[in-house]
């Protein structure tokens, strides 16, 4: 089960925050296929948001094939977004950590690094069958917050 | 549950040419026409004296219109068939101070025979750590609001009318109460119409909006659709008046500060010229309309009344 964190001042539509947090949980393995998402009633009882917002988010996730609603039972995860290459112990992560060390040694601060990474990301083409809006947490709005504060 | 709670084809409230005149003259509401589909959580917003409380009292059947009409859940406001399906929480939270909480809930049960949900009412009371044996008169403002809301929830209404429900609640209790309200709405697809001054309390809670000022309806409809019908346009502009390229659009409000022009418009087609264009926030949308009383009203299609004004209640029945 996941817990959603709604930031009312983020400027990101509330339903999109839920979509992004579910995707982030799928990426990090907090949610796996077969897991049940909290019901709309459970979410609104915890977050005090409009139930239609939760249902709209679940419909969007359903549309993208990530979850499915089973009438009378709830909404369940259909597939994971976790990729071996993005895991905590992957070689890609180790390389990136090494690069971060070199960036810091070269005198770059946190914001310089973030700007550099964002600019390289911007110049890189990713093949995404779901189009520009189907992708990662950056879809829609870069200011989005994800479930556990990582970006 | 994947079905949305709202039922677009069913109508909770429908006003046509609705007007209420004060005894001393002057109009509290005038020529109000709008529709609220069932299952929506609707914010009723407007400045003090705009007519919000009058509209809620009309819907509750506590007040009769001077002209026009207001249909509630398919019947006339205040009809014996309609009244049990509507709960109204007034601004002054009328409760008996000498009753205990338990006695107050018993009153609710006795006054609503056959459709009282003791569990729903008690859930709300217990959530606030309230003793059932405490006298209502000894409770704080926030606790009294909780008891009043428990009475409203216990009635299991199809339409819940709330006048400034959260005004005297601290942030934690406000969050808990809103959460309880949303959970009720999720479970029973209750239509909620809540008047409020506190915009932060409405964002993310309400999906429908009714903006009234000076007794008139200014905006009505899905909040998403109302927001996407507007654009906030900013840029450098040093001439007098408004830019010519805005002529195709409806200008709600335009202000100049030094060399900068900021305008809220309802675009009709693409906006030409070198402007920075953004979607307004709910707050920006409301404030611009309140600052510009002359701006034309906007009702989204679902907020347009469906019954013509001249259809008399008898002919419709």
Short mmCIF file of C-alpha atoms in Angstrom, two decimals:
data_model
loop_
_atom_site.label_atom_id
_atom_site.label_comp_id
_atom_site.label_asym_id
_atom_site.label_seq_id
_atom_site.Cartn_x
_atom_site.Cartn_y
_atom_site.Cartn_z
CA UNK A 1 0.00 0.00 0.00
CA UNK A 2 1.19 3.51 -0.67
CA UNK A 3 0.45 6.80 1.00
CA UNK A 4 -0.03 9.89 -1.13
CA UNK A 5 1.37 13.25 -0.25
CA UNK A 6 -0.56 16.16 -1.70
CA UNK A 7 1.18 19.51 -2.01
CA UNK A 8 -1.49 22.14 -2.50
CA UNK A 9 0.99 24.86 -3.41
CA UNK A 10 3.06 22.89 -5.91
CA UNK A 11 1.13 24.19 -8.91
CA UNK A 12 0.82 20.60 -10.18
CA UNK A 13 -2.75 19.38 -10.60
CA UNK A 14 -3.70 17.16 -7.67
CA UNK A 15 -4.64 14.18 -9.84
CA UNK A 16 -1.26 14.43 -11.58
CA UNK A 17 0.52 14.34 -8.22
CA UNK A 18 -1.19 11.02 -7.51
CA UNK A 19 -0.33 9.66 -10.98
CA UNK A 20 3.30 10.66 -10.52
CA UNK A 21 3.54 9.22 -7.01
CA UNK A 22 2.11 5.87 -8.15
CA UNK A 23 4.62 5.79 -11.01
CA UNK A 24 7.45 6.64 -8.65
CA UNK A 25 6.31 3.86 -6.29
CA UNK A 26 6.26 1.47 -9.28
CA UNK A 27 9.76 2.54 -10.24
CA UNK A 28 11.14 2.10 -6.75
CA UNK A 29 9.38 -1.22 -6.28
CA UNK A 30 7.17 0.08 -3.44
CA UNK A 31 4.29 -1.19 -5.56
CA UNK A 32 4.47 -4.44 -7.49
CA UNK A 33 2.05 -6.19 -9.87
CA UNK A 34 -0.97 -7.55 -8.01
CA UNK A 35 -0.77 -4.92 -5.25
CA UNK A 36 -3.97 -3.07 -4.43
CA UNK A 37 -4.08 0.71 -4.52
CA UNK A 38 -5.90 2.41 -1.63
CA UNK A 39 -9.58 3.02 -2.33
CA UNK A 40 -10.76 6.54 -3.13
CA UNK A 41 -12.41 6.64 0.28
CA UNK A 42 -9.17 5.68 2.03
CA UNK A 43 -7.19 8.29 0.11
CA UNK A 44 -9.61 11.13 0.78
CA UNK A 45 -9.94 10.16 4.44
CA UNK A 46 -6.17 10.63 4.75
CA UNK A 47 -5.58 13.60 2.45
CA UNK A 48 -8.87 15.54 2.56
CA UNK A 49 -9.03 15.92 -1.22
CA UNK A 50 -11.98 15.48 -3.56
CA UNK A 51 -12.74 11.80 -4.29
CA UNK A 52 -13.21 12.49 -8.00
CA UNK A 53 -9.58 13.62 -8.15
CA UNK A 54 -8.39 10.21 -6.91
CA UNK A 55 -10.67 8.41 -9.35
CA UNK A 56 -9.45 10.58 -12.21
CA UNK A 57 -5.84 9.68 -11.35
CA UNK A 58 -6.68 5.96 -11.23
CA UNK A 59 -8.44 6.21 -14.59
CA UNK A 60 -5.36 7.84 -16.08
CA UNK A 61 -3.15 5.06 -14.70
CA UNK A 62 -5.63 2.50 -16.05
CA UNK A 63 -5.51 4.18 -19.46
CA UNK A 64 -1.73 3.86 -19.46
CA UNK A 65 -2.06 0.17 -18.67
CA UNK A 66 -0.33 0.42 -15.29
CA UNK A 67 -3.32 -0.49 -13.10
CA UNK A 68 -6.74 -2.01 -13.60
CA UNK A 69 -10.00 -1.51 -11.76
CA UNK A 70 -11.81 -4.70 -10.79
CA UNK A 71 -15.45 -3.89 -10.06
CA UNK A 72 -16.29 -4.43 -6.41
CA UNK A 73 -12.71 -5.32 -5.49
CA UNK A 74 -10.58 -2.24 -6.08
CA UNK A 75 -7.75 -1.02 -8.26
CA UNK A 76 -4.74 -3.29 -8.76
CA UNK A 77 -1.25 -2.84 -10.19
CA UNK A 78 -0.83 -4.53 -13.57
CA UNK A 79 2.81 -3.95 -14.32
CA UNK A 80 5.91 -2.59 -12.73
CA UNK A 81 8.06 0.33 -13.85
CA UNK A 82 11.09 -0.89 -11.94
CA UNK A 83 14.09 -1.37 -14.24
CA UNK A 84 17.23 -3.27 -13.31
CA UNK A 85 19.35 -0.43 -14.67
CA UNK A 86 17.85 2.05 -12.19
CA UNK A 87 18.23 -0.04 -9.04
CA UNK A 88 20.26 1.18 -6.08
CA UNK A 89 23.14 -1.25 -6.77
CA UNK A 90 23.28 -0.89 -10.56
CA UNK A 91 26.50 0.00 -12.43
CA UNK A 92 24.75 3.02 -13.97
CA UNK A 93 24.11 4.42 -10.54
CA UNK A 94 27.70 3.82 -9.45
CA UNK A 95 28.97 5.63 -12.56
CA UNK A 96 26.67 8.55 -11.85
CA UNK A 97 27.83 8.71 -8.23
CA UNK A 98 31.44 8.79 -9.47
CA UNK A 99 30.57 11.59 -11.86
CA UNK A 100 28.92 13.54 -9.03
CA UNK A 101 32.15 13.30 -7.02
CA UNK A 102 34.14 14.68 -9.94
CA UNK A 103 31.60 17.48 -10.44
CA UNK A 104 31.91 18.46 -6.79
CA UNK A 105 35.72 18.30 -7.01
CA UNK A 106 35.50 20.64 -10.02
CA UNK A 107 33.74 23.20 -7.80
CA UNK A 108 30.14 22.73 -8.99
CA UNK A 109 27.47 23.15 -6.34
CA UNK A 110 24.14 21.36 -6.11
CA UNK A 111 22.28 23.82 -8.35
CA UNK A 112 25.04 23.81 -10.98
CA UNK A 113 24.83 20.03 -11.13
CA UNK A 114 21.03 20.05 -11.32
CA UNK A 115 21.14 22.60 -14.17
CA UNK A 116 23.78 20.58 -16.04
CA UNK A 117 21.86 17.31 -15.67
CA UNK A 118 18.61 18.99 -16.73
CA UNK A 119 20.27 20.47 -19.81
CA UNK A 120 21.78 17.13 -20.89
CA UNK A 121 18.43 15.42 -20.27
CA UNK A 122 16.81 18.08 -22.44
CA UNK A 123 19.21 17.30 -25.30
CA UNK A 124 18.80 13.53 -25.08
CA UNK A 125 16.18 11.76 -27.12
CA UNK A 126 14.39 8.94 -25.32
CA UNK A 127 12.31 6.48 -27.28
CA UNK A 128 9.05 6.41 -25.43
CA UNK A 129 6.23 4.51 -27.12
CA UNK A 130 3.71 6.38 -25.00
CA UNK A 131 4.77 9.77 -26.35
CA UNK A 132 6.13 12.82 -24.59
CA UNK A 133 3.49 12.80 -21.85
CA UNK A 134 3.60 9.14 -20.97
CA UNK A 135 7.07 9.18 -19.48
CA UNK A 136 8.65 9.71 -16.11
CA UNK A 137 7.99 12.01 -13.20
CA UNK A 138 9.13 14.92 -15.35
CA UNK A 139 5.95 14.57 -17.44
CA UNK A 140 3.77 17.61 -17.11
CA UNK A 141 5.75 19.62 -14.64
CA UNK A 142 9.32 19.59 -13.44
CA UNK A 143 8.35 20.89 -10.03
CA UNK A 144 6.47 17.72 -9.25
CA UNK A 145 7.22 16.11 -5.93
CA UNK A 146 7.37 12.40 -5.74
CA UNK A 147 6.48 9.99 -2.99
CA UNK A 148 9.63 10.00 -0.93
CA UNK A 149 11.16 13.29 -1.91
CA UNK A 150 13.65 11.95 -4.45
CA UNK A 151 13.78 13.51 -7.85
CA UNK B 1 -14.80 1.81 -7.07
CA UNK B 2 -13.73 3.46 -10.30
CA UNK B 3 -16.89 5.33 -11.12
CA UNK B 4 -16.81 9.06 -10.55
CA UNK B 5 -19.13 10.17 -7.79
CA UNK B 6 -20.87 12.78 -9.86
CA UNK B 7 -23.92 12.02 -11.94
CA UNK B 8 -23.87 14.57 -14.73
CA UNK B 9 -27.44 13.89 -15.82
CA UNK B 10 -28.97 14.24 -12.39
CA UNK B 11 -29.58 17.65 -10.95
CA UNK B 12 -29.13 18.56 -7.30
CA UNK B 13 -30.02 22.24 -7.60
CA UNK B 14 -31.45 24.30 -10.40
CA UNK B 15 -32.19 28.01 -10.16
CA UNK B 16 -34.07 29.97 -12.80
CA UNK B 17 -34.48 33.73 -12.50
CA UNK B 18 -34.15 33.37 -8.75
CA UNK B 19 -34.51 36.56 -6.70
CA UNK B 20 -34.93 37.45 -3.04
CA UNK B 21 -35.82 40.96 -1.90
CA UNK B 22 -35.08 42.21 1.60
CA UNK B 23 -38.05 43.47 3.58
CA UNK B 24 -36.47 46.92 3.66
CA UNK B 25 -36.04 46.87 -0.11
CA UNK B 26 -32.96 45.99 -2.12
CA UNK B 27 -32.16 42.56 -3.48
CA UNK B 28 -30.15 39.85 -1.73
CA UNK B 29 -30.21 37.78 -4.92
CA UNK B 30 -31.39 38.81 -8.35
CA UNK B 31 -31.92 36.97 -11.63
CA UNK B 32 -29.83 33.97 -10.59
CA UNK B 33 -29.84 31.03 -12.98
CA UNK B 34 -27.53 28.05 -12.63
CA UNK B 35 -27.51 24.29 -12.24
CA UNK B 36 -25.54 22.06 -9.87
CA UNK B 37 -25.26 18.43 -11.08
CA UNK B 38 -25.65 15.71 -8.44
CA UNK B 39 -22.55 14.27 -6.78
CA UNK B 40 -20.43 17.40 -7.03
CA UNK B 41 -18.57 19.08 -4.21
CA UNK B 42 -19.29 22.71 -4.98
CA UNK B 43 -17.67 25.81 -3.51
CA UNK B 44 -20.02 28.74 -2.97
CA UNK B 45 -17.76 31.77 -3.02
CA UNK B 46 -18.28 35.52 -2.87
CA UNK B 47 -17.68 38.58 -0.72
CA UNK B 48 -19.62 39.30 2.47
CA UNK B 49 -23.22 40.14 1.68
CA UNK B 50 -23.03 38.57 -1.78
CA UNK B 51 -26.06 36.37 -1.13
CA UNK B 52 -24.32 33.08 -0.25
CA UNK B 53 -26.21 32.46 3.00
CA UNK B 54 -29.48 33.53 1.36
CA UNK B 55 -28.96 30.97 -1.40
CA UNK B 56 -28.22 28.20 1.12
CA UNK B 57 -31.29 29.10 3.19
CA UNK B 58 -33.41 29.00 0.00
CA UNK B 59 -32.07 25.55 -0.87
CA UNK B 60 -32.78 24.36 2.68
CA UNK B 61 -36.36 25.59 2.30
CA UNK B 62 -36.01 28.08 5.16
CA UNK B 63 -36.68 31.04 2.90
CA UNK B 64 -39.03 31.58 -0.04
CA UNK B 65 -37.91 33.29 -3.22
CA UNK B 66 -39.47 36.63 -4.14
CA UNK B 67 -39.27 35.72 -7.81
CA UNK B 68 -38.10 32.86 -9.99
CA UNK B 69 -37.61 29.40 -8.57
CA UNK B 70 -35.15 26.97 -7.10
CA UNK B 71 -35.61 23.25 -7.64
CA UNK B 72 -33.90 20.91 -5.17
CA UNK B 73 -33.33 17.21 -6.01
CA UNK B 74 -36.11 17.39 -8.58
CA UNK B 75 -38.71 18.95 -6.23
CA UNK B 76 -39.46 22.34 -4.79
CA UNK B 77 -37.18 23.55 -1.99
CA UNK B 78 -38.76 22.81 1.40
CA UNK B 79 -41.26 20.23 0.06
CA UNK B 80 -42.02 17.45 2.56
CA UNK B 81 -40.60 14.97 0.05
CA UNK B 82 -37.38 16.94 -0.39
CA UNK B 83 -36.62 18.10 3.16
CA UNK B 84 -35.52 14.69 4.57
CA UNK B 85 -32.97 14.37 1.76
CA UNK B 86 -31.29 17.70 2.51
CA UNK B 87 -29.10 18.64 5.47
CA UNK B 88 -28.26 22.24 6.25
CA UNK B 89 -25.63 23.54 8.63
CA UNK B 90 -26.14 27.23 9.30
CA UNK B 91 -23.40 29.67 10.18
CA UNK B 92 -24.59 29.97 13.79
CA UNK B 93 -24.56 26.16 14.42
CA UNK B 94 -27.92 26.07 16.20
CA UNK B 95 -27.70 23.40 18.93
CA UNK B 96 -29.29 23.05 22.38
CA UNK B 97 -26.58 24.01 24.92
CA UNK B 98 -28.17 22.01 27.77
CA UNK B 99 -28.21 18.75 25.79
CA UNK B 100 -25.29 16.35 26.02
CA UNK B 101 -23.64 15.17 22.80
CA UNK B 102 -25.44 11.82 23.13
CA UNK B 103 -28.81 13.58 23.64
CA UNK B 104 -28.14 15.77 20.61
CA UNK B 105 -27.52 12.69 18.46
CA UNK B 106 -30.67 11.08 19.90
CA UNK B 107 -32.58 14.20 18.84
CA UNK B 108 -31.21 13.68 15.34
CA UNK B 109 -32.36 10.06 15.39
CA UNK B 110 -35.86 10.93 16.59
CA UNK B 111 -36.26 13.79 14.12
CA UNK B 112 -35.11 11.66 11.18
CA UNK B 113 -36.97 8.40 11.67
CA UNK B 114 -36.07 5.69 9.20
CA UNK B 115 -33.00 7.30 7.71
CA UNK B 116 -30.67 8.06 10.60
CA UNK B 117 -27.14 6.67 10.51
CA UNK B 118 -26.00 6.59 14.13
CA UNK B 119 -22.64 5.05 13.18
CA UNK B 120 -21.78 7.86 10.74
CA UNK B 121 -22.72 10.49 13.31
CA UNK B 122 -20.77 8.81 16.11
CA UNK B 123 -17.72 8.33 13.90
CA UNK B 124 -17.46 12.07 13.48
CA UNK B 125 -17.94 12.74 17.19
CA UNK B 126 -15.41 10.10 18.26
CA UNK B 127 -12.89 11.38 15.73
CA UNK B 128 -12.78 14.58 17.77
CA UNK B 129 -12.21 12.87 21.13
CA UNK B 130 -15.53 14.25 22.28
CA UNK B 131 -17.24 12.69 25.26
CA UNK B 132 -20.80 11.68 24.52
CA UNK B 133 -21.71 12.92 28.01
CA UNK B 134 -20.32 16.45 27.59
CA UNK B 135 -22.88 19.25 27.50
CA UNK B 136 -22.98 21.04 24.16
CA UNK B 137 -22.80 24.39 25.96
CA UNK B 138 -19.42 23.47 27.46
CA UNK B 139 -17.79 22.64 24.10
CA UNK B 140 -15.39 24.82 22.14
CA UNK B 141 -16.49 26.36 18.84
CA UNK B 142 -14.68 23.69 16.86
CA UNK B 143 -16.20 20.87 18.91
CA UNK B 144 -19.68 22.34 18.46
CA UNK B 145 -19.09 22.44 14.70
CA UNK B 146 -18.15 18.77 14.88
CA UNK B 147 -21.42 17.91 16.68
CA UNK B 148 -23.41 19.97 14.18
CA UNK B 149 -21.66 18.19 11.28
CA UNK B 150 -22.37 14.84 12.96
CA UNK B 151 -26.07 15.74 12.98
CA UNK B 152 -25.86 16.62 9.28
CA UNK B 153 -23.95 13.43 8.35
CA UNK B 154 -26.22 11.22 10.46
CA UNK B 155 -29.12 12.31 8.33
CA UNK B 156 -27.38 10.67 5.32
CA UNK B 157 -28.44 13.53 3.07
CA UNK B 158 -28.30 13.51 -0.71
CA UNK B 159 -27.57 17.22 -0.58
CA UNK B 160 -25.45 18.74 2.16
CA UNK B 161 -25.58 22.54 2.54
CA UNK B 162 -22.78 24.00 4.65
CA UNK B 163 -22.45 27.69 5.56
CA UNK B 164 -18.82 28.48 6.46
CA UNK B 165 -18.33 24.96 7.88
CA UNK B 166 -14.66 25.29 8.76
CA UNK B 167 -14.40 28.90 9.89
CA UNK B 168 -13.83 28.19 13.60
CA UNK B 169 -11.75 25.03 13.31
CA UNK B 170 -8.01 24.83 13.98
CA UNK B 171 -5.86 23.48 11.10
CA UNK B 172 -5.73 19.90 12.38
CA UNK B 173 -9.46 19.67 13.07
CA UNK B 174 -10.13 21.38 9.74
CA UNK B 175 -8.10 18.72 7.97
CA UNK B 176 -9.84 15.89 9.85
CA UNK B 177 -13.28 17.35 9.26
CA UNK B 178 -12.64 17.92 5.58
CA UNK B 179 -11.31 14.38 5.27
CA UNK B 180 -14.45 13.02 6.97
CA UNK B 181 -16.60 15.13 4.66
CA UNK B 182 -14.76 13.86 1.56
CA UNK B 183 -15.01 10.24 2.75
CA UNK B 184 -18.77 10.64 3.15
CA UNK B 185 -19.00 12.19 -0.30
CA UNK B 186 -16.94 9.32 -1.75
CA UNK B 187 -19.07 6.64 -0.15
CA UNK B 188 -22.53 8.07 -0.77
CA UNK B 189 -21.97 10.36 -3.76
CA UNK B 190 -23.41 13.18 -1.62
CA UNK B 191 -23.75 16.54 -3.34
CA UNK B 192 -22.06 19.16 -1.17
CA UNK B 193 -22.55 22.91 -1.48
CA UNK B 194 -20.28 24.79 0.89
CA UNK B 195 -19.97 28.53 1.35
CA UNK B 196 -16.52 29.69 2.33
CA UNK B 197 -14.18 32.64 2.48
CA UNK B 198 -11.09 30.53 2.86
CA UNK B 199 -9.85 29.72 -0.61
CA UNK B 200 -7.17 27.35 0.70
CA UNK B 201 -9.96 25.28 2.20
CA UNK B 202 -11.62 24.85 -1.21
CA UNK B 203 -8.71 24.07 -3.52
CA UNK B 204 -8.38 20.30 -4.05
CA UNK B 205 -11.62 19.77 -2.08
CA UNK B 206 -14.22 21.19 -4.45
CA UNK B 207 -14.61 20.18 -8.08
CA UNK B 208 -17.40 22.66 -8.87
CA UNK B 209 -17.70 26.39 -8.33
CA UNK B 210 -20.46 28.92 -7.87
CA UNK B 211 -19.20 32.48 -7.58
CA UNK B 212 -21.78 35.06 -6.53
CA UNK B 213 -21.32 38.77 -5.95
CA UNK B 214 -23.88 41.54 -5.57
CA UNK B 215 -26.61 38.92 -5.64
CA UNK B 216 -25.67 37.69 -9.12
CA UNK B 217 -24.08 34.49 -10.40
CA UNK B 218 -20.71 35.35 -11.92
CA UNK B 219 -19.13 31.94 -12.55
CA UNK B 220 -20.63 28.46 -12.40
CA UNK B 221 -19.26 25.11 -13.49
CA UNK B 222 -16.46 22.57 -13.15
CA UNK B 223 -13.44 24.30 -11.62
CA UNK B 224 -11.13 22.65 -14.18
CA UNK B 225 -13.21 23.87 -17.10
CA UNK B 226 -13.59 27.38 -15.69
CA UNK B 227 -9.85 27.65 -15.20
CA UNK B 228 -9.03 26.33 -18.66
CA UNK B 229 -11.47 28.83 -20.20
CA UNK B 230 -9.24 31.65 -18.91
CA UNK B 231 -5.68 32.79 -19.51
CA UNK B 232 -3.48 35.11 -17.54
CA UNK B 233 -1.59 37.27 -20.03
CA UNK B 234 1.46 39.29 -19.00
CA UNK B 235 3.87 41.47 -20.93
CA UNK B 236 5.27 44.89 -21.71
CA UNK B 237 2.68 47.41 -22.83
CA UNK B 238 2.99 51.18 -22.72
CA UNK B 239 0.04 52.47 -24.78
CA UNK B 240 -3.25 53.59 -23.34
CA UNK B 241 -6.24 51.23 -23.13
CA UNK B 242 -5.99 47.53 -23.81
CA UNK B 243 -3.93 45.98 -26.63
CA UNK B 244 -5.75 45.77 -29.96
CA UNK B 245 -4.96 42.08 -30.38
CA UNK B 246 -7.17 41.39 -27.33
CA UNK B 247 -10.27 42.58 -29.22
CA UNK B 248 -11.15 39.00 -30.25
CA UNK B 249 -11.21 37.85 -26.63
CA UNK B 250 -13.29 38.65 -23.57
CA UNK B 251 -11.25 40.73 -21.15
CA UNK B 252 -12.22 40.05 -17.54
CA UNK B 253 -9.66 42.37 -16.01
CA UNK B 254 -6.61 44.29 -17.27
CA UNK B 255 -4.17 46.15 -15.05
CA UNK B 256 -0.98 48.05 -15.82
CA UNK B 257 1.86 48.42 -13.35
CA UNK B 258 4.60 50.64 -14.80
CA UNK B 259 5.32 49.08 -18.19
CA UNK B 260 3.77 45.74 -17.39
CA UNK B 261 0.28 44.72 -18.36
CA UNK B 262 -1.44 41.84 -16.58
CA UNK B 263 -4.80 40.72 -17.93
CA UNK B 264 -7.17 37.88 -17.30
CA UNK B 265 -8.97 37.02 -20.52
CA UNK B 266 -11.30 34.39 -21.91
CA UNK B 267 -9.53 33.62 -25.16
CA UNK B 268 -11.49 33.04 -28.33
CA UNK B 269 -8.83 31.48 -30.52
CA UNK B 270 -5.05 31.94 -30.23
CA UNK B 271 -3.67 35.01 -28.41
CA UNK B 272 -1.48 37.02 -30.79
CA UNK B 273 1.50 39.13 -29.84
CA UNK B 274 4.50 38.62 -27.57
CA UNK B 275 2.84 37.78 -24.31
CA UNK B 276 3.65 35.44 -21.53
CA UNK B 277 0.55 33.27 -21.21
CA UNK B 278 -0.35 31.09 -18.23
CA UNK B 279 -3.36 29.28 -16.87
CA UNK B 280 -4.65 31.17 -13.82
CA UNK B 281 -4.87 29.56 -10.39
CA UNK B 282 -8.29 29.27 -8.79
CA UNK B 283 -7.40 32.19 -6.52
CA UNK B 284 -6.32 34.39 -9.44
CA UNK B 285 -9.52 33.54 -11.30
CA UNK B 286 -11.73 34.43 -8.32
CA UNK B 287 -9.89 37.61 -7.36
CA UNK B 288 -9.91 38.95 -10.92
CA UNK B 289 -13.67 38.44 -11.16
CA UNK B 290 -14.27 40.05 -7.76
CA UNK B 291 -12.17 43.09 -8.76
CA UNK B 292 -14.06 43.39 -12.07
CA UNK B 293 -17.79 43.39 -11.23
CA UNK B 294 -18.64 44.35 -14.83
CA UNK B 295 -17.15 41.21 -16.39
CA UNK B 296 -19.78 39.04 -18.08
CA UNK B 297 -20.92 35.89 -16.27
CA UNK B 298 -19.65 32.51 -17.44
CA UNK B 299 -21.53 29.24 -16.98
CA UNK B 300 -20.09 25.98 -18.30
CA UNK B 301 -22.59 23.80 -20.24
CA UNK B 302 -23.32 21.56 -17.24
CA UNK B 303 -24.14 24.63 -15.13
CA UNK B 304 -26.76 25.95 -17.54
CA UNK B 305 -30.31 25.41 -16.25
CA UNK B 306 -32.17 22.75 -18.21
CA UNK B 307 -35.75 23.64 -17.32
CA UNK B 308 -37.02 26.81 -18.96
CA UNK B 309 -37.97 29.62 -16.58
CA UNK B 310 -41.60 29.78 -17.70
CA UNK B 311 -42.32 26.10 -16.96
CA UNK B 312 -44.54 26.29 -13.91
CA UNK B 313 -44.07 23.64 -11.21
CA UNK B 314 -47.55 22.25 -11.90
CA UNK B 315 -46.96 21.90 -15.61
CA UNK B 316 -43.67 20.14 -14.91
CA UNK B 317 -45.19 17.70 -12.43
#
